[in-house]
Short mmCIF file of C-alpha atoms in Angstrom, two decimals:
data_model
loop_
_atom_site.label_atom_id
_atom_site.label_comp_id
_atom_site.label_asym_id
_atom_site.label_seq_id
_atom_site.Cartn_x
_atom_site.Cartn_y
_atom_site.Cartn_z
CA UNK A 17 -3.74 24.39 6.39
CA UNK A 18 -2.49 21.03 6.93
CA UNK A 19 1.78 20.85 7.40
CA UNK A 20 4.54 18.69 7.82
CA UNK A 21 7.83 19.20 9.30
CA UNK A 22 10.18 16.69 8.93
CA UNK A 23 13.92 16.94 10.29
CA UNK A 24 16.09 18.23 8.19
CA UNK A 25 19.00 16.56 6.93
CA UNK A 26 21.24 15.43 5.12
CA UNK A 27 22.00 12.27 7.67
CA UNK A 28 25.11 10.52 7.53
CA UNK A 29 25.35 7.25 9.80
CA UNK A 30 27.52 4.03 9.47
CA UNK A 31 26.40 0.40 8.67
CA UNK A 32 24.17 -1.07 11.76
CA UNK A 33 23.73 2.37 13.43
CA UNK A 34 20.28 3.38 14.63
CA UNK A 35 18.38 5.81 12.81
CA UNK A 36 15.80 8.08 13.64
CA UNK A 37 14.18 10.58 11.20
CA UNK A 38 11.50 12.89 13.10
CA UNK A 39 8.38 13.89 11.51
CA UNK A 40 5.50 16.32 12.68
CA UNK A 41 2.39 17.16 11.62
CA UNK A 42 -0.23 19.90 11.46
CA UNK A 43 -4.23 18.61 10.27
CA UNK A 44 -7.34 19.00 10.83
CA UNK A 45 -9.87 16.10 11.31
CA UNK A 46 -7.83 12.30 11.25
CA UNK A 47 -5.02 11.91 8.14
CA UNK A 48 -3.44 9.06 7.08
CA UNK A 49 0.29 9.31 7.54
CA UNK A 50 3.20 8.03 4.64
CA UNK A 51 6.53 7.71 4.65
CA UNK A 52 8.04 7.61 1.26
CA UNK A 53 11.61 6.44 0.08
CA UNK A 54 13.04 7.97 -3.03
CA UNK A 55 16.17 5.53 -3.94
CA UNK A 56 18.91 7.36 -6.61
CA UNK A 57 17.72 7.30 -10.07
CA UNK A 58 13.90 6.14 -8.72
CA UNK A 59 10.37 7.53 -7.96
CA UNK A 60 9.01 7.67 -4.81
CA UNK A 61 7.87 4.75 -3.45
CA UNK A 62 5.50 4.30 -0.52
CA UNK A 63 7.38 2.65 2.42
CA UNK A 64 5.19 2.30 4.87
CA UNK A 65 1.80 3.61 5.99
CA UNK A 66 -0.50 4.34 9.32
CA UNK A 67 -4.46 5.37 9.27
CA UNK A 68 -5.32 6.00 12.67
CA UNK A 69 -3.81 7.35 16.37
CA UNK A 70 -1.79 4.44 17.63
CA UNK A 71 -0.85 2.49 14.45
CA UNK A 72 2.26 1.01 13.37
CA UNK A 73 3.08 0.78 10.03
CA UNK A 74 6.31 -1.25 9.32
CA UNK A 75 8.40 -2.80 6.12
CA UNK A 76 11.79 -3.47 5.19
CA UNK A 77 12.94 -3.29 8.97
CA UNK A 78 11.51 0.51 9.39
CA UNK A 79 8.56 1.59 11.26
CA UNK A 80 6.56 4.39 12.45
CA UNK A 81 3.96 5.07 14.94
CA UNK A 82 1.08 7.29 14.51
CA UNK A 83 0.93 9.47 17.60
CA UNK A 84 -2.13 11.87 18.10
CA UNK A 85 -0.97 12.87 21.05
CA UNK A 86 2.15 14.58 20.14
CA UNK A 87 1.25 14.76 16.17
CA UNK A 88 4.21 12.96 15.39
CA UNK A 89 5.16 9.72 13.09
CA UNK A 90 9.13 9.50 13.63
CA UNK A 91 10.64 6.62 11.12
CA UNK A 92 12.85 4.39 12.87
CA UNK A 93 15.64 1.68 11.73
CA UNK A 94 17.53 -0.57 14.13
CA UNK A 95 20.20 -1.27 12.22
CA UNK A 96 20.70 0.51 8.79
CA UNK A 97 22.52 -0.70 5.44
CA UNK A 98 24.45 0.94 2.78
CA UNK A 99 21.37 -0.17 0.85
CA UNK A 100 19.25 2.22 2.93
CA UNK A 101 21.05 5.20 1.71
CA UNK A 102 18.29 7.52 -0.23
CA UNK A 103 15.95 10.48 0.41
CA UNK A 104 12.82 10.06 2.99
CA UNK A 105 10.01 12.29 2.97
CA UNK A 106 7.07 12.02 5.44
CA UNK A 107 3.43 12.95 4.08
CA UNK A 108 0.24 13.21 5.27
CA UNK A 109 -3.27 12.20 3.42
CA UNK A 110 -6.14 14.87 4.18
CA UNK A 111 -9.30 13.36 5.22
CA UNK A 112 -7.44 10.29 5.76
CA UNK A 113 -6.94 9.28 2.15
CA UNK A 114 -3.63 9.81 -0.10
CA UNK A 115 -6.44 11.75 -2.56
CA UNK A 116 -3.77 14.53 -2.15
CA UNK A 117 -0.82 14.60 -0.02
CA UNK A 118 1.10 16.78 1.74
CA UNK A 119 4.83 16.57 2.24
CA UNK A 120 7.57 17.33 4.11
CA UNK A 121 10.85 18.54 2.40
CA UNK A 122 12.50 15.07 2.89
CA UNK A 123 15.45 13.79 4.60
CA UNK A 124 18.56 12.69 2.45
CA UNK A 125 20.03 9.77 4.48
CA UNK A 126 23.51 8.16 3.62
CA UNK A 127 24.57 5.17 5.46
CA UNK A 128 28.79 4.41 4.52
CA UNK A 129 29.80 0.70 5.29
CA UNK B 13 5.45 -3.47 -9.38
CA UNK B 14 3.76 -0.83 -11.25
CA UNK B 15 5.84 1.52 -13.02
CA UNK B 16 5.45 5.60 -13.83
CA UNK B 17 7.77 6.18 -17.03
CA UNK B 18 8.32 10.37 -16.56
CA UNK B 19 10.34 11.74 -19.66
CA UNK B 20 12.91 13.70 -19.86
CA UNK B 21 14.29 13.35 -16.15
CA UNK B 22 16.76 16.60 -17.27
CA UNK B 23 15.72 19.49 -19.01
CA UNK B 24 17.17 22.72 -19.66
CA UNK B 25 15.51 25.43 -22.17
CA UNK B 26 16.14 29.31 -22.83
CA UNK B 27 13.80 31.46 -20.94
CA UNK B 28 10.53 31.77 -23.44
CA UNK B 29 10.34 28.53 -25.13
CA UNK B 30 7.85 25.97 -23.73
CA UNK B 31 8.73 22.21 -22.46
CA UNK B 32 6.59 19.69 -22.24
CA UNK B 33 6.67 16.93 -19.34
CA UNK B 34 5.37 13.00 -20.19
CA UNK B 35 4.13 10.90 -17.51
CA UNK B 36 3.33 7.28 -18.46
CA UNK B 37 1.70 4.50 -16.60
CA UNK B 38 3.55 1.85 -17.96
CA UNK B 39 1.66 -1.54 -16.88
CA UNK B 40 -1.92 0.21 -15.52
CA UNK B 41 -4.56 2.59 -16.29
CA UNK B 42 -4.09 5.96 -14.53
CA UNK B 43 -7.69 7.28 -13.35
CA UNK B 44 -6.12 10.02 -11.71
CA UNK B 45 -2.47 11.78 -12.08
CA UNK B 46 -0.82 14.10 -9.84
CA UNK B 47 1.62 16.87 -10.48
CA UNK B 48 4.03 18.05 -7.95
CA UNK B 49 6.82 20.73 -8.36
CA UNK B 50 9.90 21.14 -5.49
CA UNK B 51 12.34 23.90 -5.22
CA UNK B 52 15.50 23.62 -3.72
CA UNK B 53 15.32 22.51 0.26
CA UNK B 54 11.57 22.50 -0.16
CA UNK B 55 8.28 20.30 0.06
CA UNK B 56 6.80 18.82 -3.33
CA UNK B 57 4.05 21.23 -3.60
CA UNK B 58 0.95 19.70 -5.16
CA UNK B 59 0.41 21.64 -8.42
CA UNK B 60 -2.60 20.13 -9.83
CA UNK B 61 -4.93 17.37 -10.42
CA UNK B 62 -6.13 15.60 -13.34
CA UNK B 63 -8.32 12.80 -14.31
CA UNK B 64 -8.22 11.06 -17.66
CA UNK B 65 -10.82 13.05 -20.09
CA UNK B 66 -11.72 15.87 -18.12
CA UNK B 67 -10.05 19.07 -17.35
CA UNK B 68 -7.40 19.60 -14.63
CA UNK B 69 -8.13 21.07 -10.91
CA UNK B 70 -5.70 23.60 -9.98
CA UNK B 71 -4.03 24.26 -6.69
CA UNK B 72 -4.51 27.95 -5.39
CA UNK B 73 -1.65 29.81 -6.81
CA UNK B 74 -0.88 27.91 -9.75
CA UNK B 75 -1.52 29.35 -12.93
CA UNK B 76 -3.57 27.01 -15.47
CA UNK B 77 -2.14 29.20 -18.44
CA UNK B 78 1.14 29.01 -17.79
CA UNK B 79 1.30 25.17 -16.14
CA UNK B 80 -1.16 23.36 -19.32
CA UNK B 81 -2.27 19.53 -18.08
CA UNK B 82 -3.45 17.39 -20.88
CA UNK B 83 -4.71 13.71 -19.42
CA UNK B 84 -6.30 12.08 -22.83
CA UNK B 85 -5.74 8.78 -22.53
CA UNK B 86 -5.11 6.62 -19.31
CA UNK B 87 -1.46 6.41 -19.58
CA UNK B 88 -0.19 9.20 -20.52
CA UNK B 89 -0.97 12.86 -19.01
CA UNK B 90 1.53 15.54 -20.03
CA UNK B 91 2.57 19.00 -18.28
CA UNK B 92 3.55 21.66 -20.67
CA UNK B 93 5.45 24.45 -18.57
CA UNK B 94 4.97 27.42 -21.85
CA UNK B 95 6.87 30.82 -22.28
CA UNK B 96 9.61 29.54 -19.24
CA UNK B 97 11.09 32.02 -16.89
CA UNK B 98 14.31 31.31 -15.02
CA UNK B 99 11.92 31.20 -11.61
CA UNK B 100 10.32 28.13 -13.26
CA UNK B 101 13.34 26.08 -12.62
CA UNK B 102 12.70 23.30 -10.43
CA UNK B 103 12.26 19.56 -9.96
CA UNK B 104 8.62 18.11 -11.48
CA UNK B 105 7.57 15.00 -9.93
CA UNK B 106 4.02 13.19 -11.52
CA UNK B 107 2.40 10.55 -9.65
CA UNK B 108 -0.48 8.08 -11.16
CA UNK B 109 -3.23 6.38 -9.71
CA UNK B 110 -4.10 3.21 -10.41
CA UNK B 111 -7.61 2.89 -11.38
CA UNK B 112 -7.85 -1.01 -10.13
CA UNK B 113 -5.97 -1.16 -6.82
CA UNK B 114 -6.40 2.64 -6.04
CA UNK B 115 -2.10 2.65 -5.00
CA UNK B 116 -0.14 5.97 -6.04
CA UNK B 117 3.25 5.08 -8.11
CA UNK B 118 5.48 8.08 -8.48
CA UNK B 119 7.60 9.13 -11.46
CA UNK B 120 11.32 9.39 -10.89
CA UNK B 121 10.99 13.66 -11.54
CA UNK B 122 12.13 15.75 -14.35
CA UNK B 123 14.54 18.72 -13.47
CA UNK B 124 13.87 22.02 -15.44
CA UNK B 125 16.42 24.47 -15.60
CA UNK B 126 15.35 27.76 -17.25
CA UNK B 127 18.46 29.92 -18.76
#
């Protein structure tokens, strides 16, 4: 069945550092891919998104790249902020919607100033 | 933005009784909630699916008997874990549809611990 693998964490980083959070993914057919934030206290909340090979969804100063090639849709941050500090999980959509996703076991970032 | 109210966020219950979960759409109408369920160092596993008036659709290897869905209004869709076992303990996320836009808003998660 459909998988995701997402590094595991938790990652610490200082203020402005690059980040990098790798995600991989198992599917049949062509998913839609998610990253999700979870901030302290919060829900999840949808980040950013990519619907087909090659796409690059982006917010906030984070993107990701949908890569058939190497099933992969790493997150990636320049330069981070305290702010940033919270829980990512990567998910994908089957049959290319978010009907019902599939997640990885999420990545607990914390960036110290 | 569109909120998903999820009540209590911390729960913890003698092995036996029954809890029950809320979910509330606070500002839209929910077509469609979502019930998820993480252990420790784990994925949220998709438990089941339910749409407003109509019965839930389990995931395989979920029991419907022991894991009750009740989504009667557009709102409001409830979880009721019943006789609780100490392997029941985990973190209960809901999710919401809404109906108009078709975006997925996430509760905040309720964490059952069963003694």
């Amino acid at each position: 069945g459909d998988s995701v693998t997402q590094m595991e964490g938790p990652v610490t980083l200082s203020e402005e550092a690059f980040l990098t959070i790798n995600c991989t993914y198992t599917a049949t057919g062509y998913p839609s891919l998610f990253w999700y934030v979870q901030y302290p206290g919060e829900g999840l909340q949808l980040l950013l998104k990519a619907t087909k090979a090659d796409d690059k969804g982006s917010n906030k100063g984070f993107e990701a790249t949908y890569r058939k090639e190497t099933t992969s849709f790493h997150l990636e941050k320049g330069s981070v902020q305290v702010s940033d500090s919270a829980v990512y999980f990567c998910a994908l959509g089957s049959q290319g919607g978010s009907e019902k996703l599939v997640f990885g076991k999420g990545t607990k970032l914390t960036v110290n100033p | 933005g569109a909120v998903v109210s999820q009540h209590p966020s911390r729960v913890i219950c003698k092995s036996g009784t029954s809890v029950k979960i809320e979910c509330r759409s606070l500002d839209f109408q929910a077509t469609t909630m979502f019930w998820y369920r993480q252990f420790p160092k784990q994925s949220l596993m998709l438990m089941a699916t339910s749409n407003e008036g109509s019965k839930a659709t389990y995931e395989q290897g979920v029991e419907k008997d022991k894991f009750l869905i009740n989504h009667a209004s557009l709102t409001l869709s409830t979880l009721t874990v019943t006789s609780a076992h100490p392997e029941d303990s985990s973190f209960y996320i809901c999710s919401a549809r809404d109906g108009a836009s078709e975006k997925l808003f996430f509760g905040s998660g309720t964490q059952l611990s069963v003694l």
